[in-house]
Coordinates of C-alpha atoms in Angstrom, one line a residue:
Chain A
M1 CA -48.5 -11.7 118.9
V2 CA -46.5 -14.3 117.0
A3 CA -45.1 -17.8 117.5
P4 CA -42.1 -19.5 116.0
Q5 CA -42.6 -22.6 113.9
R6 CA -40.3 -25.4 112.9
A7 CA -39.8 -27.2 109.6
H8 CA -37.8 -30.4 109.4
F9 CA -36.0 -31.3 106.2
D10 CA -34.8 -34.8 105.4
A11 CA -33.3 -34.2 102.0
P12 CA -29.5 -33.9 102.5
L13 CA -28.0 -30.5 101.8
R14 CA -24.6 -30.4 100.2
L15 CA -22.7 -27.4 101.6
R16 CA -20.2 -25.2 99.9
C17 CA -17.5 -26.6 102.1
G18 CA -18.1 -30.1 100.7
S19 CA -19.8 -31.5 103.8
I20 CA -23.4 -32.9 103.6
L21 CA -25.9 -32.1 106.2
P22 CA -28.1 -35.2 106.1
A23 CA -31.1 -33.5 107.8
Y24 CA -31.9 -30.2 109.5
D25 CA -34.5 -28.0 111.1
L26 CA -35.3 -24.4 110.3
V27 CA -37.1 -22.2 112.8
Y28 CA -39.2 -19.5 111.2
E29 CA -42.0 -17.0 111.8
T30 CA -44.6 -15.6 109.5
Y31 CA -46.7 -12.4 109.6
G32 CA -49.7 -11.6 107.5
E33 CA -51.5 -14.0 105.1
L34 CA -50.2 -15.7 101.9
N35 CA -52.6 -14.7 99.2
A36 CA -54.4 -17.3 97.0
A37 CA -52.0 -16.8 94.1
G38 CA -49.0 -17.0 96.4
T39 CA -47.6 -13.7 95.0
N40 CA -47.2 -11.6 98.1
A41 CA -44.5 -13.4 100.0
V42 CA -41.5 -11.5 101.3
L43 CA -38.5 -13.2 103.0
V44 CA -36.6 -11.2 105.6
C45 CA -32.9 -12.4 106.0
H46 CA -31.1 -11.7 109.2
A47 CA -27.6 -10.4 109.8
L48 CA -25.0 -11.5 112.3
S49 CA -27.0 -11.5 115.5
G50 CA -30.6 -11.6 114.2
S51 CA -33.1 -14.4 114.1
H52 CA -36.4 -15.6 112.7
H53 CA -38.1 -13.3 115.2
V54 CA -38.4 -10.3 112.9
A55 CA -41.5 -8.6 114.2
G56 CA -44.2 -8.6 116.8
V57 CA -43.9 -9.9 120.4
Y58 CA -44.3 -13.2 122.1
G59 CA -47.3 -13.6 124.2
D60 CA -45.5 -14.3 127.4
D61 CA -43.0 -11.5 127.2
P62 CA -43.9 -7.9 126.1
R63 CA -40.2 -7.1 125.9
S64 CA -39.6 -9.8 123.3
V65 CA -40.0 -7.4 120.3
G66 CA -38.7 -8.6 116.9
W67 CA -35.4 -7.2 115.7
W68 CA -36.9 -5.4 112.7
D69 CA -40.3 -4.6 114.3
N70 CA -40.0 -0.9 113.3
L71 CA -40.0 -1.9 109.6
V72 CA -42.2 -4.9 109.5
G73 CA -45.9 -5.0 110.6
P74 CA -49.3 -3.7 109.8
G75 CA -49.1 -0.2 108.3
K76 CA -45.3 -0.3 108.5
P77 CA -42.9 0.1 105.5
L78 CA -43.1 -3.7 104.9
D79 CA -46.8 -3.8 105.5
T80 CA -48.0 -7.2 106.7
R81 CA -51.6 -6.3 105.6
K82 CA -50.3 -6.5 102.0
F83 CA -47.4 -9.0 102.3
F84 CA -46.9 -12.4 103.8
V85 CA -43.6 -12.0 105.6
V86 CA -41.3 -14.8 106.5
G87 CA -38.4 -14.6 109.0
V88 CA -36.1 -17.6 109.3
N89 CA -33.2 -18.5 111.6
N90 CA -30.3 -19.6 109.4
L91 CA -28.5 -22.8 109.6
G92 CA -25.7 -22.7 112.1
G93 CA -27.7 -20.3 114.2
C94 CA -28.4 -20.4 117.9
Y95 CA -32.1 -19.6 117.9
G96 CA -33.5 -23.0 117.2
S97 CA -32.5 -23.9 113.7
T98 CA -29.9 -26.7 113.3
G99 CA -26.5 -25.4 114.4
P100 CA -23.6 -26.0 116.7
M101 CA -25.8 -26.3 119.8
S102 CA -27.9 -29.1 118.1
V103 CA -27.2 -32.7 118.6
N104 CA -25.0 -34.3 116.0
P105 CA -26.8 -37.5 115.1
A106 CA -23.5 -39.2 114.3
T107 CA -22.2 -38.8 117.9
G108 CA -25.2 -38.1 120.0
R109 CA -23.5 -35.0 121.3
P110 CA -23.8 -31.3 120.4
W111 CA -22.1 -30.5 117.1
G112 CA -20.0 -27.7 118.7
A113 CA -17.0 -26.8 116.6
D114 CA -17.8 -29.8 114.3
F115 CA -20.7 -28.1 112.8
P116 CA -19.8 -27.4 109.2
V117 CA -18.8 -23.8 108.3
V118 CA -22.0 -22.8 106.4
T119 CA -22.0 -19.9 103.9
V120 CA -24.4 -17.4 102.5
E121 CA -24.9 -19.8 99.5
D122 CA -25.9 -22.6 101.9
W123 CA -28.3 -20.4 103.8
V124 CA -30.0 -19.4 100.6
A125 CA -30.2 -23.0 99.4
A126 CA -31.9 -23.9 102.8
Q127 CA -34.2 -20.9 102.5
G128 CA -35.2 -22.2 99.1
R129 CA -36.3 -25.5 100.7
L130 CA -38.3 -23.5 103.3
A131 CA -40.0 -21.6 100.4
D132 CA -40.9 -25.0 98.9
H133 CA -42.2 -26.1 102.3
L134 CA -44.4 -23.0 102.6
G135 CA -45.7 -23.4 99.0
I136 CA -44.0 -20.2 97.8
Q137 CA -42.9 -20.5 94.2
Q138 CA -41.5 -17.0 93.9
W139 CA -40.9 -14.3 96.5
A140 CA -42.3 -10.9 95.8
A141 CA -39.2 -9.7 97.5
V142 CA -36.3 -10.8 99.6
I143 CA -34.9 -8.1 102.0
G144 CA -32.0 -7.9 104.3
G145 CA -29.5 -5.6 105.8
S146 CA -25.7 -6.2 106.1
L147 CA -25.2 -10.0 105.9
G148 CA -28.9 -10.2 105.3
G149 CA -28.5 -8.0 102.2
M150 CA -25.9 -10.5 100.9
Q151 CA -28.5 -13.2 101.2
A152 CA -31.0 -11.1 99.3
L153 CA -28.4 -10.6 96.5
Q154 CA -27.5 -14.3 96.5
W155 CA -31.2 -15.2 96.0
T156 CA -31.1 -13.3 92.7
L157 CA -28.2 -15.4 91.6
E158 CA -29.1 -18.8 93.0
F159 CA -32.8 -18.7 92.2
P160 CA -33.2 -15.9 89.5
E161 CA -36.7 -17.0 88.7
R162 CA -37.9 -17.2 92.2
I163 CA -37.4 -13.6 93.3
R164 CA -39.0 -10.5 91.8
H165 CA -37.4 -7.8 94.0
A166 CA -34.3 -7.7 96.1
L167 CA -33.8 -5.1 98.8
V168 CA -30.1 -5.0 99.6
I169 CA -29.5 -2.6 102.5
A170 CA -26.2 -1.5 104.1
S171 CA -24.6 -4.4 102.4
A172 CA -21.7 -5.2 100.1
P173 CA -20.8 -7.7 97.3
K174 CA -17.8 -8.8 99.4
L175 CA -16.0 -7.7 102.5
T176 CA -12.9 -5.6 102.3
A177 CA -9.6 -6.7 103.9
Q178 CA -10.3 -4.3 106.8
N179 CA -13.7 -5.9 107.4
I180 CA -12.2 -9.4 107.3
A181 CA -9.5 -8.1 109.7
F182 CA -12.1 -7.0 112.2
N183 CA -13.9 -10.3 112.0
D184 CA -10.7 -12.2 112.6
V185 CA -9.9 -10.1 115.7
A186 CA -13.4 -11.1 117.0
R187 CA -12.8 -14.8 116.2
Q188 CA -9.4 -14.7 117.8
A189 CA -11.0 -13.4 121.0
I190 CA -13.3 -16.4 121.1
L191 CA -10.8 -19.0 119.9
T192 CA -8.2 -18.0 122.5
D193 CA -10.7 -17.9 125.4
P194 CA -9.6 -20.7 127.8
D195 CA -13.3 -21.7 128.1
F196 CA -13.6 -22.3 124.4
H197 CA -12.3 -25.9 124.6
G198 CA -11.9 -26.2 120.9
G199 CA -15.5 -25.3 120.4
H200 CA -16.8 -28.2 122.6
Y201 CA -17.5 -25.9 125.6
Y202 CA -21.1 -27.2 126.0
E203 CA -19.7 -30.5 127.4
H204 CA -17.6 -28.6 129.9
G205 CA -20.6 -26.6 131.2
V206 CA -19.0 -23.3 130.3
V207 CA -19.2 -20.7 127.6
P208 CA -16.3 -18.6 126.3
A209 CA -18.0 -15.5 127.5
R210 CA -14.8 -13.3 127.7
G211 CA -14.0 -14.0 124.1
L212 CA -17.6 -13.4 122.9
R213 CA -17.7 -10.2 125.0
L214 CA -14.6 -8.9 123.3
A215 CA -15.8 -10.0 119.9
R216 CA -19.0 -8.0 120.5
M217 CA -17.2 -5.0 121.8
I218 CA -15.0 -4.7 118.7
G219 CA -17.9 -5.4 116.4
H220 CA -20.0 -2.8 118.1
I221 CA -17.3 -0.1 117.8
T222 CA -17.2 -0.7 114.0
Y223 CA -21.0 -0.6 113.6
L224 CA -21.2 2.9 115.1
S225 CA -19.6 6.0 113.6
D226 CA -16.9 8.1 115.1
D227 CA -19.3 11.1 115.0
Q228 CA -22.1 9.3 116.7
M229 CA -19.8 8.0 119.5
A230 CA -18.4 11.5 120.0
E231 CA -22.0 12.8 120.2
K232 CA -23.3 10.1 122.4
F233 CA -20.4 9.6 124.8
G234 CA -17.6 12.0 124.0
R235 CA -15.1 11.9 126.8
R236 CA -17.8 11.9 129.4
Q237 CA -16.7 10.2 132.6
R238 CA -18.6 7.8 134.8
G239 CA -17.5 9.4 138.1
D240 CA -16.3 12.9 139.2
K241 CA -12.6 12.1 138.9
L242 CA -10.2 9.8 137.1
K243 CA -9.6 6.5 138.9
F244 CA -6.0 5.9 137.7
S245 CA -6.9 2.2 137.5
Y246 CA -8.2 -0.2 134.8
D247 CA -11.8 0.2 136.1
V248 CA -14.3 2.1 134.0
D249 CA -13.4 5.8 133.7
F250 CA -15.3 6.8 130.6
E251 CA -19.0 6.3 129.7
I252 CA -18.0 4.6 126.4
E253 CA -16.1 1.9 128.4
S254 CA -19.1 1.3 130.5
Y255 CA -21.4 1.1 127.5
L256 CA -19.2 -1.3 125.6
R257 CA -18.7 -3.6 128.5
Y258 CA -22.4 -3.6 129.1
Q259 CA -23.2 -4.4 125.5
G260 CA -20.5 -7.1 125.5
D261 CA -21.8 -8.8 128.7
K262 CA -25.4 -8.7 127.4
F263 CA -24.5 -10.3 124.1
A264 CA -22.2 -12.9 125.7
G265 CA -25.2 -13.8 128.0
F266 CA -27.4 -15.0 125.1
F267 CA -25.5 -15.6 121.9
D268 CA -23.5 -18.7 121.0
A269 CA -19.8 -18.3 120.3
N270 CA -19.7 -21.1 117.7
T271 CA -22.6 -19.4 115.8
Y272 CA -20.6 -16.1 116.0
L273 CA -17.6 -17.8 114.5
I274 CA -19.5 -19.4 111.7
T275 CA -21.4 -16.2 110.9
T276 CA -18.3 -14.1 110.6
K277 CA -16.8 -16.7 108.2
A278 CA -20.0 -16.6 106.1
L279 CA -19.4 -12.8 105.8
D280 CA -15.8 -13.2 104.9
Y281 CA -16.4 -15.9 102.3
F282 CA -19.2 -14.2 100.4
D283 CA -17.9 -13.0 97.1
P284 CA -20.1 -13.8 94.1
A285 CA -17.6 -12.1 91.8
G286 CA -14.8 -14.4 93.0
D287 CA -15.7 -17.1 90.4
Y288 CA -15.7 -14.4 87.6
G289 CA -12.2 -13.1 88.1
G290 CA -13.5 -10.3 90.3
D291 CA -15.9 -9.1 87.6
L292 CA -19.1 -8.3 89.6
A293 CA -21.1 -7.4 86.5
A294 CA -20.4 -10.8 85.1
A295 CA -21.4 -12.4 88.4
L296 CA -24.7 -10.6 88.5
A297 CA -25.6 -11.3 84.8
R298 CA -27.8 -14.2 86.0
A299 CA -30.0 -11.9 88.1
R300 CA -33.5 -11.2 86.9
A301 CA -34.9 -9.3 89.9
A302 CA -35.4 -5.6 90.3
F303 CA -33.3 -4.1 93.0
L304 CA -33.4 -1.4 95.7
L305 CA -30.1 -0.7 97.3
V306 CA -29.8 1.5 100.3
S307 CA -26.6 2.7 102.1
F308 CA -25.9 5.1 104.9
T309 CA -23.4 7.9 104.7
T310 CA -21.5 7.1 108.0
D311 CA -21.5 3.4 107.5
W312 CA -17.8 2.6 107.1
R313 CA -18.1 -1.2 107.4
F314 CA -20.5 -1.5 104.5
A315 CA -19.7 1.9 102.9
P316 CA -21.8 3.5 100.3
E317 CA -19.1 2.8 97.7
R318 CA -19.7 -0.9 98.1
S319 CA -23.4 -0.3 97.3
R320 CA -22.5 1.8 94.3
E321 CA -20.4 -1.1 92.9
M322 CA -23.5 -3.2 93.0
V323 CA -25.6 -0.5 91.4
F324 CA -23.3 0.0 88.5
A325 CA -22.9 -3.8 88.0
L326 CA -26.7 -4.0 87.9
V327 CA -27.0 -1.1 85.4
H328 CA -24.4 -2.9 83.2
N329 CA -26.8 -5.9 83.2
R330 CA -29.8 -3.6 82.4
R331 CA -31.6 -4.5 85.6
D332 CA -34.1 -2.3 87.2
V333 CA -32.3 -0.7 90.1
S334 CA -32.8 2.2 92.5
Y335 CA -30.2 3.4 95.0
A336 CA -30.7 5.7 98.0
E337 CA -27.9 7.0 100.1
I338 CA -29.4 7.9 103.5
E339 CA -27.9 10.7 105.5
S340 CA -27.3 9.2 108.9
S341 CA -24.9 9.7 111.8
A342 CA -25.4 6.2 113.2
G343 CA -23.0 4.2 111.1
H344 CA -23.7 0.6 110.0
D345 CA -26.4 0.2 112.7
S346 CA -28.5 2.8 110.9
F347 CA -30.2 0.1 108.9
L348 CA -31.9 -1.1 112.1
L349 CA -33.1 2.4 113.1
D350 CA -36.3 4.1 112.0
D351 CA -35.1 7.2 110.2
P352 CA -38.2 8.6 108.5
H353 CA -36.6 9.1 105.1
Y354 CA -35.1 5.7 105.1
H355 CA -38.4 4.1 106.0
A356 CA -40.2 6.2 103.4
V357 CA -37.9 5.0 100.7
V358 CA -38.3 1.3 101.7
G359 CA -42.1 1.8 102.1
A360 CA -42.4 3.5 98.7
Y361 CA -40.5 0.7 97.1
F362 CA -42.7 -2.0 98.7
D363 CA -45.8 0.0 97.8
G364 CA -44.7 -0.2 94.1
I365 CA -44.4 -4.0 94.2
K366 CA -47.4 -5.6 92.5
V367 CA -48.8 -8.7 94.2
Chain B
M1 CA -36.8 21.2 88.7
T2 CA -39.5 19.3 86.9
N3 CA -42.2 21.6 88.3
V4 CA -41.1 24.3 85.8
F5 CA -40.7 21.8 83.1
G6 CA -43.8 21.7 80.9
R7 CA -45.1 18.8 79.0
F8 CA -44.2 20.3 75.7
D9 CA -40.5 19.9 76.5
F10 CA -41.2 16.2 77.1
E11 CA -42.6 15.9 73.6
V12 CA -39.6 17.6 72.1
I13 CA -37.3 15.2 73.9
A14 CA -39.4 12.2 73.1
G15 CA -39.2 13.1 69.5
W16 CA -35.4 12.6 69.6
I17 CA -35.6 9.2 71.5
G18 CA -36.1 6.0 69.6
P19 CA -38.3 3.1 70.9
G20 CA -36.7 0.8 73.5
E21 CA -33.6 3.1 73.9
R22 CA -31.4 3.1 77.0
V23 CA -31.7 6.5 78.6
L24 CA -29.9 8.2 81.5
D25 CA -31.6 11.3 82.9
L26 CA -29.3 13.5 85.0
G27 CA -30.9 15.6 87.6
C28 CA -34.1 13.7 87.0
G29 CA -36.3 15.4 89.7
D30 CA -39.3 13.3 90.5
G31 CA -38.8 11.1 87.4
S32 CA -41.7 12.3 85.4
L33 CA -39.7 12.6 82.2
L34 CA -38.5 9.0 82.4
K35 CA -42.0 7.9 83.3
Y36 CA -43.3 9.7 80.2
L37 CA -40.5 8.3 78.0
R38 CA -41.3 4.8 79.3
E39 CA -44.9 5.3 78.4
V40 CA -44.4 6.7 74.9
R41 CA -41.1 5.2 73.9
A42 CA -40.8 2.0 76.0
I43 CA -37.3 3.1 77.1
R44 CA -35.2 1.5 79.8
G45 CA -34.1 4.4 81.8
Y46 CA -32.3 5.4 84.9
G47 CA -32.5 8.7 86.7
V48 CA -29.7 10.3 88.7
D49 CA -30.4 12.8 91.4
N50 CA -28.7 13.8 94.6
D51 CA -31.8 15.3 96.3
K52 CA -33.3 12.8 98.8
D53 CA -36.8 14.0 98.2
N54 CA -36.4 13.6 94.5
V55 CA -35.1 10.1 95.0
L56 CA -38.1 9.2 97.1
A57 CA -40.4 10.8 94.5
C58 CA -38.8 8.7 91.8
I59 CA -39.3 5.5 93.8
R60 CA -42.9 6.5 94.3
N61 CA -43.2 7.0 90.6
G62 CA -41.8 3.6 89.9
V63 CA -38.8 5.1 88.1
N64 CA -35.2 3.7 88.5
V65 CA -33.2 6.4 90.4
I66 CA -29.6 6.4 91.5
Q67 CA -28.6 8.8 94.2
I68 CA -25.1 10.1 93.3
D69 CA -23.5 13.5 93.2
L70 CA -23.1 14.6 89.6
E71 CA -20.2 16.8 90.5
R72 CA -18.3 13.6 91.1
G73 CA -18.8 12.7 87.4
L74 CA -20.3 9.6 85.9
A75 CA -17.4 7.3 86.6
G76 CA -19.5 4.2 87.3
F77 CA -21.2 4.3 83.9
E78 CA -19.5 2.7 80.9
D79 CA -18.5 4.3 77.7
G80 CA -21.3 4.5 75.1
F81 CA -23.7 2.5 77.3
F82 CA -26.7 4.8 76.8
D83 CA -28.4 5.9 73.6
H84 CA -29.3 9.2 75.1
V85 CA -28.1 11.1 78.2
I86 CA -30.5 13.8 79.2
M87 CA -30.0 16.8 81.4
S88 CA -33.1 18.9 81.4
L89 CA -32.9 22.3 83.0
S90 CA -30.0 21.2 85.3
L91 CA -26.8 22.0 83.4
Q92 CA -26.8 25.5 85.1
T93 CA -26.8 23.8 88.5
V94 CA -23.5 21.9 87.8
R95 CA -20.2 23.5 88.6
H96 CA -18.0 21.5 86.2
T97 CA -19.9 22.2 83.0
E98 CA -17.2 21.2 80.6
Q99 CA -16.5 17.9 82.3
M100 CA -20.2 17.2 82.6
L101 CA -20.8 17.6 78.9
A102 CA -17.7 15.5 78.2
E103 CA -19.0 12.8 80.5
M104 CA -22.5 12.8 79.0
L105 CA -21.0 12.2 75.6
R106 CA -18.7 9.6 76.9
V107 CA -21.5 7.4 78.4
G108 CA -24.1 8.3 75.8
R109 CA -24.2 8.2 72.0
E110 CA -26.0 11.6 72.1
A111 CA -26.8 14.1 74.8
V112 CA -30.0 16.1 75.2
V113 CA -29.5 19.3 77.2
S114 CA -31.9 22.0 78.0
F115 CA -31.2 25.2 80.1
P116 CA -32.7 28.6 80.8
N117 CA -31.3 31.2 78.6
F118 CA -29.8 34.0 80.7
G119 CA -29.7 36.2 77.5
Y120 CA -33.5 36.3 77.3
K121 CA -34.7 39.8 76.8
P122 CA -36.5 40.3 80.1
H123 CA -33.4 39.0 81.9
R124 CA -31.2 41.5 80.1
E125 CA -33.7 44.2 81.1
A126 CA -33.6 43.2 84.7
I127 CA -29.8 43.4 84.7
A128 CA -30.0 46.7 82.9
A129 CA -32.3 47.9 85.6
G130 CA -29.8 46.7 88.2
R131 CA -31.3 43.5 89.5
M132 CA -30.7 39.8 88.8
P133 CA -33.4 38.3 86.7
V134 CA -36.3 36.3 88.3
S135 CA -38.8 34.7 85.9
E136 CA -40.8 31.6 85.3
R137 CA -37.6 29.9 84.1
L138 CA -35.4 31.4 86.7
P139 CA -37.8 31.4 89.7
Y140 CA -35.1 31.9 92.3
Q141 CA -33.6 34.9 94.1
W142 CA -29.8 35.2 93.7
Y143 CA -29.3 34.1 97.3
N144 CA -31.4 30.9 97.2
S145 CA -30.8 29.8 93.6
P146 CA -29.5 26.3 92.9
N147 CA -28.0 27.7 89.7
V148 CA -24.2 28.1 89.8
R149 CA -23.5 28.8 86.1
F150 CA -25.1 31.7 84.3
F151 CA -24.9 31.5 80.5
T152 CA -26.7 32.3 77.3
I153 CA -27.5 30.4 74.2
A154 CA -24.6 32.1 72.5
D155 CA -22.3 31.2 75.3
F156 CA -23.3 27.6 75.2
E157 CA -22.8 27.3 71.5
A158 CA -19.4 28.9 71.7
L159 CA -18.4 26.3 74.3
C160 CA -19.7 23.5 72.1
A161 CA -17.8 24.8 69.1
G162 CA -14.6 25.1 71.1
R163 CA -14.8 21.6 72.6
G164 CA -15.7 19.7 69.4
I165 CA -19.3 19.1 70.5
Q166 CA -21.6 18.9 67.6
V167 CA -25.0 20.6 67.8
R168 CA -27.3 18.3 65.9
E169 CA -30.5 20.0 66.6
R170 CA -31.7 23.0 68.6
L171 CA -35.1 24.1 69.6
A172 CA -35.7 27.4 71.5
F173 CA -38.8 28.5 73.3
D174 CA -40.4 31.5 74.9
G175 CA -42.7 30.0 77.4
D176 CA -44.1 27.1 75.3
H177 CA -43.9 29.0 72.0
P178 CA -41.1 28.0 69.6
V179 CA -38.7 30.8 68.8
T180 CA -36.8 31.1 65.5
Q181 CA -35.9 34.8 65.4
D182 CA -32.8 35.6 67.4
P183 CA -33.3 33.0 70.1
N184 CA -30.5 34.3 72.2
L185 CA -32.7 37.4 72.8
N186 CA -36.2 36.0 72.4
A187 CA -36.0 32.5 73.9
S188 CA -36.4 31.8 77.7
M189 CA -35.0 28.3 77.2
A190 CA -33.4 26.0 74.7
V191 CA -33.2 22.3 74.1
Y192 CA -30.2 20.7 72.3
R193 CA -29.4 17.4 70.7
L194 CA -25.7 17.0 70.9
G195 CA -23.1 14.5 69.6
R196 CA -19.4 14.1 69.5
G197 CA -18.0 16.1 66.7
G198 CA -15.9 14.8 63.8

C-alpha cells in the first residue's frame, strides 16, 4: 500500500521556453527505504500518460495498481528491498503536480493553455529539486521508458555527477519526422475539437473529449505492432455480418474506440499537448550540430539501453545510435534488443527475458 | 562458446593486451574473457553478442555487452577506436569472413582471432572414415552446428596473405598443449595476432 506525497517549491524555475515558474508543486511516491548513506535511490521517470504512481496500490482501491508495478516492488527487477524508489508526476502533468489544471496565481483561474510548454530539460531540473528535497545527492540510477528514457538520458547530461546509472528503455535521442508527424496529428485532433476553447475548456465546464479520444487512438495504433494487431484482432468482426454503416464492424475498431474513450475520461488534453511537444523538442545533439557523441560527452554515468524488435516508434536503430555515441565517449554501456511482438508498449509488459536483463543490471548496481 | 574456451587461451590473449587498453570482444559469450582482461589488464572493454542468453550472462557478469548482429558488420564503431578487437572461437560462425576480418582491422589497431582447426589430424581421419568431425573443439553435429565456415590453419593463412593481413604472431594448441610441429595437422586450434599489412 502506498500514498502520494506533495512537495512545494518556492524557488523560481526558469524554463527552456524562457518563462519563469515562480512556484510549483510536485506530487511523488516512494517505495522502500533510503539507506543511511543515501546511495540506494532510484528515480523512475514516466512517459506520456504515466504518473508518480509507479507501483503498489492505494488502500481504498485494489484496482489502482501502479503503471510499472510488474517491474518495481519487493523481489521484482527493481527490487524495493534493495533500492529506495521515487516516482514523480512531471510539471505540466494532470495527476497533482503543477500543470494546466492548477490555478495560475497571476489570474486566480486555471492555467489552461497558458501553462508554459515545459520540456524534458525542465522536468529534469524540477526532478533535481525534488532530489534535493528528499536529501538525495546522487541517484544510484534513473530509469525510464520512451519519454521517460529521454529524462534518464537528460539526467546524465544535466547532472552528470548526480547519477551513477541510466536505464534508457525503448527510447530515442530525438524523434524522427514520422514521430513528430504522429504527435501533430494527435495535437490537431485536440486543438480542433470545438470543446477545446483555446485550451480554457475548464471554464466552460467541458473537455475536448473527441479530440483527446482521436489523439489516443492514433497514438495507440503506433504503440502496437502490425504483427500484434493482426494476431490480436486480425479482421475479426464484432457481429455475424457486415453492417454497411459507420458503426463498429471490426474488433479493432471497437478496441480502439474503447481505449480512446477510456483515456479521454481521465487524462487532461492540455497535458497531452504539452507532453507531445516535450517529446518533439528533445534533441540533446541539436546544440552540437547533430553530433550526438559530442552531446553525450558530459555524461559520466554507466548505461543500460534496451529496445524492442517490433517497436517502430522508438526503433532499435535509435537505441544503437545512443550506444555508439556512448562507446565513443568510453562510457560503460550495455545494450539488449528484446525480441517482442508488442511494439513500443513492450516496455510496459513483463517479458521474462526483458525483466531478467533489467533485474540483472540492477543487481549489479552497488549501493 | 566460452564453455569450450580454456583459461590457458585467456592467458595467451592477455599476453598480447597492454594495460588499460580499449578492447572489443566479438562473439563474447558470457563475457568471461573481458572480465578476465579487466582483472589482469585493467582494460576498458565491450563485448558484442547476438545471443540473448549471452547478453544476459554478460550483464550478470558486470561486463559491457552490445547486442548486435555481427553479420551486419561493425558500422557503428569508429576507425581505429580499439587497441585490440578479439574474436575467440567465433570466426567460423560468421558467414562474411573476409568482411569480418577487414572490419576488425578497421576498428582495431590489431585483431586477435582464434578458431578450431578443421585440418586437425583426428578431423581428417573422421572425414577419411566418411563422417564429419566431432571433437572437444568441434562439439557439434553437422545438423546443429553454429559453424558455417570450415577452414584449416593453412586456409586461414592463405586468406591473410591474399588480403594484406599481417600475421604478427601465431600460437597453436592441441588441447592445452602448445604445438610447434606441423600445426595444420597437429593443432586443434590456433590463436593469431593480426595487423594491417604494409
